[in-house]
Amino acid sequence: MRAVIQCVSEASVQIDGQTVGEIGRGYAILLGVGKDDTEAQAEKLWSKILKLRVFPDENGKTNLSLTDIGGEVLVISQFTLFASCKKGNRPSFVDAGAPDEANRLYEYFADLARRDVAHVGTGRFGAMMDVALVNHGPFTIVLDTDEL
């Protein structure tokens, strides 16, 4: 599983001009599910994200977690995080999860977030989405469960 985590002041996702998910301060998470991913990877990834201390404390040090600030989360499916550009100029997505299983794990990940965070927004798996966000910091982290 791969995730791009962005600290945001606000973020939203629209489908066909309608807002389907939005948050205030917290994380916008682009989530990619790989072909060999399981619930264990989702749990490991969410646990790491929840405990990251990347928000500034009263002294401006990145010392606070999402829980510490009462932050919100927007989870957006992003199979293109598994793009391979090793051959030619057209990305290959052979390492991305099969749609049904990837959707199941995406929803599972969002449910894990809902256990710990009061407000979790989502996009819609497989939909063409317009994502808007204000990256605070800017602060962006890329995580891959193969490297955790």
PDB file of C-alpha atoms in Angstrom:
ATOM      1  CA  MET A   1       0.000   0.000   0.000  1.00  0.00           C
ATOM      2  CA  ARG A   2       1.226   3.475  -0.786  1.00  0.00           C
ATOM      3  CA  ALA A   3       0.075   6.798   0.577  1.00  0.00           C
ATOM      4  CA  VAL A   4       0.847  10.422  -0.076  1.00  0.00           C
ATOM      5  CA  ILE A   5      -0.016  12.304   3.103  1.00  0.00           C
ATOM      6  CA  GLN A   6      -0.418  16.053   2.920  1.00  0.00           C
ATOM      7  CA  CYS A   7      -0.965  18.290   5.932  1.00  0.00           C
ATOM      8  CA  VAL A   8      -3.802  20.572   4.913  1.00  0.00           C
ATOM      9  CA  SER A   9      -5.702  23.567   6.194  1.00  0.00           C
ATOM     10  CA  GLU A  10      -8.657  22.283   4.185  1.00  0.00           C
ATOM     11  CA  ALA A  11      -9.347  19.803   1.409  1.00  0.00           C
ATOM     12  CA  SER A  12     -12.278  18.610  -0.665  1.00  0.00           C
ATOM     13  CA  VAL A  13     -13.131  16.232  -3.459  1.00  0.00           C
ATOM     14  CA  GLN A  14     -15.799  16.779  -6.098  1.00  0.00           C
ATOM     15  CA  ILE A  15     -17.406  14.407  -8.565  1.00  0.00           C
ATOM     16  CA  ASP A  16     -19.378  15.921 -11.428  1.00  0.00           C
ATOM     17  CA  GLY A  17     -19.369  19.299  -9.672  1.00  0.00           C
ATOM     18  CA  GLN A  18     -20.737  17.952  -6.382  1.00  0.00           C
ATOM     19  CA  THR A  19     -18.662  17.875  -3.212  1.00  0.00           C
ATOM     20  CA  VAL A  20     -18.593  14.304  -1.890  1.00  0.00           C
ATOM     21  CA  GLY A  21     -15.986  14.775   0.847  1.00  0.00           C
ATOM     22  CA  GLU A  22     -14.386  17.702   2.614  1.00  0.00           C
ATOM     23  CA  ILE A  23     -12.332  18.407   5.710  1.00  0.00           C
ATOM     24  CA  GLY A  24     -10.728  21.207   7.646  1.00  0.00           C
ATOM     25  CA  ARG A  25      -7.278  20.953   9.234  1.00  0.00           C
ATOM     26  CA  GLY A  26      -5.700  17.516   9.042  1.00  0.00           C
ATOM     27  CA  TYR A  27      -4.537  15.104   6.355  1.00  0.00           C
ATOM     28  CA  ALA A  28      -5.456  14.638   2.732  1.00  0.00           C
ATOM     29  CA  ILE A  29      -4.368  11.067   1.998  1.00  0.00           C
ATOM     30  CA  LEU A  30      -3.971   9.741  -1.538  1.00  0.00           C
ATOM     31  CA  LEU A  31      -4.123   5.961  -1.104  1.00  0.00           C
ATOM     32  CA  GLY A  32      -2.921   3.363  -3.585  1.00  0.00           C
ATOM     33  CA  VAL A  33      -3.598  -0.339  -3.100  1.00  0.00           C
ATOM     34  CA  GLY A  34      -1.164  -2.831  -4.587  1.00  0.00           C
ATOM     35  CA  LYS A  35      -1.939  -6.264  -6.007  1.00  0.00           C
ATOM     36  CA  ASP A  36      -0.497  -8.099  -2.986  1.00  0.00           C
ATOM     37  CA  ASP A  37      -1.859  -5.817  -0.256  1.00  0.00           C
ATOM     38  CA  THR A  38      -3.940  -7.119   2.646  1.00  0.00           C
ATOM     39  CA  GLU A  39      -5.774  -5.777   5.667  1.00  0.00           C
ATOM     40  CA  ALA A  40      -2.506  -6.118   7.602  1.00  0.00           C
ATOM     41  CA  GLN A  41      -0.863  -3.516   5.336  1.00  0.00           C
ATOM     42  CA  ALA A  42      -3.851  -1.192   5.760  1.00  0.00           C
ATOM     43  CA  GLU A  43      -3.616  -1.495   9.551  1.00  0.00           C
ATOM     44  CA  LYS A  44       0.149  -0.947   9.550  1.00  0.00           C
ATOM     45  CA  LEU A  45      -0.136   2.103   7.295  1.00  0.00           C
ATOM     46  CA  TRP A  46      -2.991   3.698   9.226  1.00  0.00           C
ATOM     47  CA  SER A  47      -1.209   3.101  12.537  1.00  0.00           C
ATOM     48  CA  LYS A  48       1.890   4.888  11.227  1.00  0.00           C
ATOM     49  CA  ILE A  49      -0.108   7.797   9.774  1.00  0.00           C
ATOM     50  CA  LEU A  50      -2.120   8.290  12.969  1.00  0.00           C
ATOM     51  CA  LYS A  51       1.037   8.471  15.092  1.00  0.00           C
ATOM     52  CA  LEU A  52       3.070  10.759  12.811  1.00  0.00           C
ATOM     53  CA  ARG A  53       4.145  13.880  14.679  1.00  0.00           C
ATOM     54  CA  VAL A  54       4.174  16.444  11.910  1.00  0.00           C
ATOM     55  CA  PHE A  55       2.019  19.302  13.173  1.00  0.00           C
ATOM     56  CA  PRO A  56       3.726  22.223  14.922  1.00  0.00           C
ATOM     57  CA  ASP A  57       3.529  22.641  18.688  1.00  0.00           C
ATOM     58  CA  GLU A  58       3.466  25.996  20.485  1.00  0.00           C
ATOM     59  CA  ASN A  59       7.202  26.383  19.755  1.00  0.00           C
ATOM     60  CA  GLY A  60       6.822  25.659  16.047  1.00  0.00           C
ATOM     61  CA  LYS A  61       8.423  22.187  16.279  1.00  0.00           C
ATOM     62  CA  THR A  62       6.796  19.329  14.377  1.00  0.00           C
ATOM     63  CA  ASN A  63       5.801  17.522  17.535  1.00  0.00           C
ATOM     64  CA  LEU A  64       2.032  16.960  17.399  1.00  0.00           C
ATOM     65  CA  SER A  65       0.018  14.119  15.885  1.00  0.00           C
ATOM     66  CA  LEU A  66      -3.328  14.201  14.132  1.00  0.00           C
ATOM     67  CA  THR A  67      -4.976  13.161  17.404  1.00  0.00           C
ATOM     68  CA  ASP A  68      -3.194  15.936  19.329  1.00  0.00           C
ATOM     69  CA  ILE A  69      -4.675  18.622  17.080  1.00  0.00           C
ATOM     70  CA  GLY A  70      -8.125  17.015  16.698  1.00  0.00           C
ATOM     71  CA  GLY A  71      -7.473  16.819  12.963  1.00  0.00           C
ATOM     72  CA  GLU A  72      -9.653  15.482  10.176  1.00  0.00           C
ATOM     73  CA  VAL A  73      -8.871  13.106   7.308  1.00  0.00           C
ATOM     74  CA  LEU A  74      -9.816  12.974   3.626  1.00  0.00           C
ATOM     75  CA  VAL A  75      -8.993   9.617   1.989  1.00  0.00           C
ATOM     76  CA  ILE A  76      -8.880   9.510  -1.812  1.00  0.00           C
ATOM     77  CA  SER A  77      -8.243   6.345  -3.834  1.00  0.00           C
ATOM     78  CA  GLN A  78      -5.264   6.753  -6.158  1.00  0.00           C
ATOM     79  CA  PHE A  79      -4.286   3.601  -8.068  1.00  0.00           C
ATOM     80  CA  THR A  80      -1.822   5.670 -10.104  1.00  0.00           C
ATOM     81  CA  LEU A  81       0.552   5.573  -7.116  1.00  0.00           C
ATOM     82  CA  PHE A  82       1.463   2.129  -8.489  1.00  0.00           C
ATOM     83  CA  ALA A  83       2.383   3.446 -11.943  1.00  0.00           C
ATOM     84  CA  SER A  84       5.554   2.014 -13.435  1.00  0.00           C
ATOM     85  CA  CYS A  85       7.338   4.041 -16.103  1.00  0.00           C
ATOM     86  CA  LYS A  86      10.278   1.676 -16.592  1.00  0.00           C
ATOM     87  CA  LYS A  87       9.329   0.788 -20.165  1.00  0.00           C
ATOM     88  CA  GLY A  88       8.308   3.413 -22.678  1.00  0.00           C
ATOM     89  CA  ASN A  89       6.340   6.542 -21.928  1.00  0.00           C
ATOM     90  CA  ARG A  90       2.933   5.115 -21.086  1.00  0.00           C
ATOM     91  CA  PRO A  91       2.657   4.117 -17.414  1.00  0.00           C
ATOM     92  CA  SER A  92       1.865   0.510 -16.588  1.00  0.00           C
ATOM     93  CA  PHE A  93      -0.390  -0.308 -13.667  1.00  0.00           C
ATOM     94  CA  VAL A  94       0.219  -4.055 -13.390  1.00  0.00           C
ATOM     95  CA  ASP A  95       1.249  -3.683  -9.732  1.00  0.00           C
ATOM     96  CA  ALA A  96      -1.997  -1.946  -8.746  1.00  0.00           C
ATOM     97  CA  GLY A  97      -4.622  -4.007  -6.965  1.00  0.00           C
ATOM     98  CA  ALA A  98      -7.525  -5.579  -8.846  1.00  0.00           C
ATOM     99  CA  PRO A  99     -10.469  -3.154  -8.651  1.00  0.00           C
ATOM    100  CA  ASP A 100     -12.782  -5.184  -6.393  1.00  0.00           C
ATOM    101  CA  GLU A 101     -10.087  -6.018  -3.842  1.00  0.00           C
ATOM    102  CA  ALA A 102      -8.531  -2.556  -4.035  1.00  0.00           C
ATOM    103  CA  ASN A 103     -11.918  -0.968  -3.363  1.00  0.00           C
ATOM    104  CA  ARG A 104     -12.495  -3.294  -0.410  1.00  0.00           C
ATOM    105  CA  LEU A 105      -9.112  -2.379   1.098  1.00  0.00           C
ATOM    106  CA  TYR A 106      -9.647   1.329   0.400  1.00  0.00           C
ATOM    107  CA  GLU A 107     -12.944   1.172   2.293  1.00  0.00           C
ATOM    108  CA  TYR A 108     -11.290  -0.856   5.057  1.00  0.00           C
ATOM    109  CA  PHE A 109      -8.582   1.808   5.411  1.00  0.00           C
ATOM    110  CA  ALA A 110     -11.224   4.560   5.603  1.00  0.00           C
ATOM    111  CA  ASP A 111     -13.046   2.560   8.297  1.00  0.00           C
ATOM    112  CA  LEU A 112      -9.807   2.288  10.285  1.00  0.00           C
ATOM    113  CA  ALA A 113      -9.494   6.070  10.123  1.00  0.00           C
ATOM    114  CA  ARG A 114     -13.115   6.469  11.270  1.00  0.00           C
ATOM    115  CA  ARG A 115     -12.312   4.480  14.429  1.00  0.00           C
ATOM    116  CA  ASP A 116      -9.788   7.112  15.513  1.00  0.00           C
ATOM    117  CA  VAL A 117     -10.847  10.373  13.865  1.00  0.00           C
ATOM    118  CA  ALA A 118     -14.122  12.246  14.421  1.00  0.00           C
ATOM    119  CA  HIS A 119     -14.460  13.450  10.811  1.00  0.00           C
ATOM    120  CA  VAL A 120     -13.307  11.380   7.828  1.00  0.00           C
ATOM    121  CA  GLY A 121     -14.239  12.318   4.282  1.00  0.00           C
ATOM    122  CA  THR A 122     -13.674  10.155   1.225  1.00  0.00           C
ATOM    123  CA  GLY A 123     -13.740  10.304  -2.511  1.00  0.00           C
ATOM    124  CA  ARG A 124     -15.351   7.544  -4.559  1.00  0.00           C
ATOM    125  CA  PHE A 125     -13.312   4.591  -5.719  1.00  0.00           C
ATOM    126  CA  GLY A 126     -12.862   4.505  -9.498  1.00  0.00           C
ATOM    127  CA  ALA A 127     -14.504   7.881 -10.102  1.00  0.00           C
ATOM    128  CA  MET A 128     -13.001  10.839 -11.946  1.00  0.00           C
ATOM    129  CA  MET A 129     -12.494  13.288  -9.085  1.00  0.00           C
ATOM    130  CA  ASP A 130     -11.450  16.911  -8.719  1.00  0.00           C
ATOM    131  CA  VAL A 131      -9.375  17.302  -5.570  1.00  0.00           C
ATOM    132  CA  ALA A 132      -8.743  20.702  -4.027  1.00  0.00           C
ATOM    133  CA  LEU A 133      -6.541  21.328  -1.029  1.00  0.00           C
ATOM    134  CA  VAL A 134      -4.494  23.893   0.788  1.00  0.00           C
ATOM    135  CA  ASN A 135      -1.227  22.157   1.652  1.00  0.00           C
ATOM    136  CA  HIS A 136      -0.183  23.543   5.025  1.00  0.00           C
ATOM    137  CA  GLY A 137       3.540  23.964   5.525  1.00  0.00           C
ATOM    138  CA  PRO A 138       3.768  22.666   2.869  1.00  0.00           C
ATOM    139  CA  PHE A 139       4.256  19.279   4.452  1.00  0.00           C
ATOM    140  CA  THR A 140       3.970  16.124   2.349  1.00  0.00           C
ATOM    141  CA  ILE A 141       5.123  12.590   3.198  1.00  0.00           C
ATOM    142  CA  VAL A 142       5.144   9.473   1.017  1.00  0.00           C
ATOM    143  CA  LEU A 143       4.787   6.106   2.761  1.00  0.00           C
ATOM    144  CA  ASP A 144       4.985   2.599   1.320  1.00  0.00           C
ATOM    145  CA  THR A 145       4.156  -0.397   3.505  1.00  0.00           C
ATOM    146  CA  ASP A 146       7.032  -2.288   1.867  1.00  0.00           C
ATOM    147  CA  GLU A 147       9.350   0.207   3.567  1.00  0.00           C
ATOM    148  CA  LEU A 148       7.701   0.482   7.007  1.00  0.00           C
TER     149      LEU A 148
END
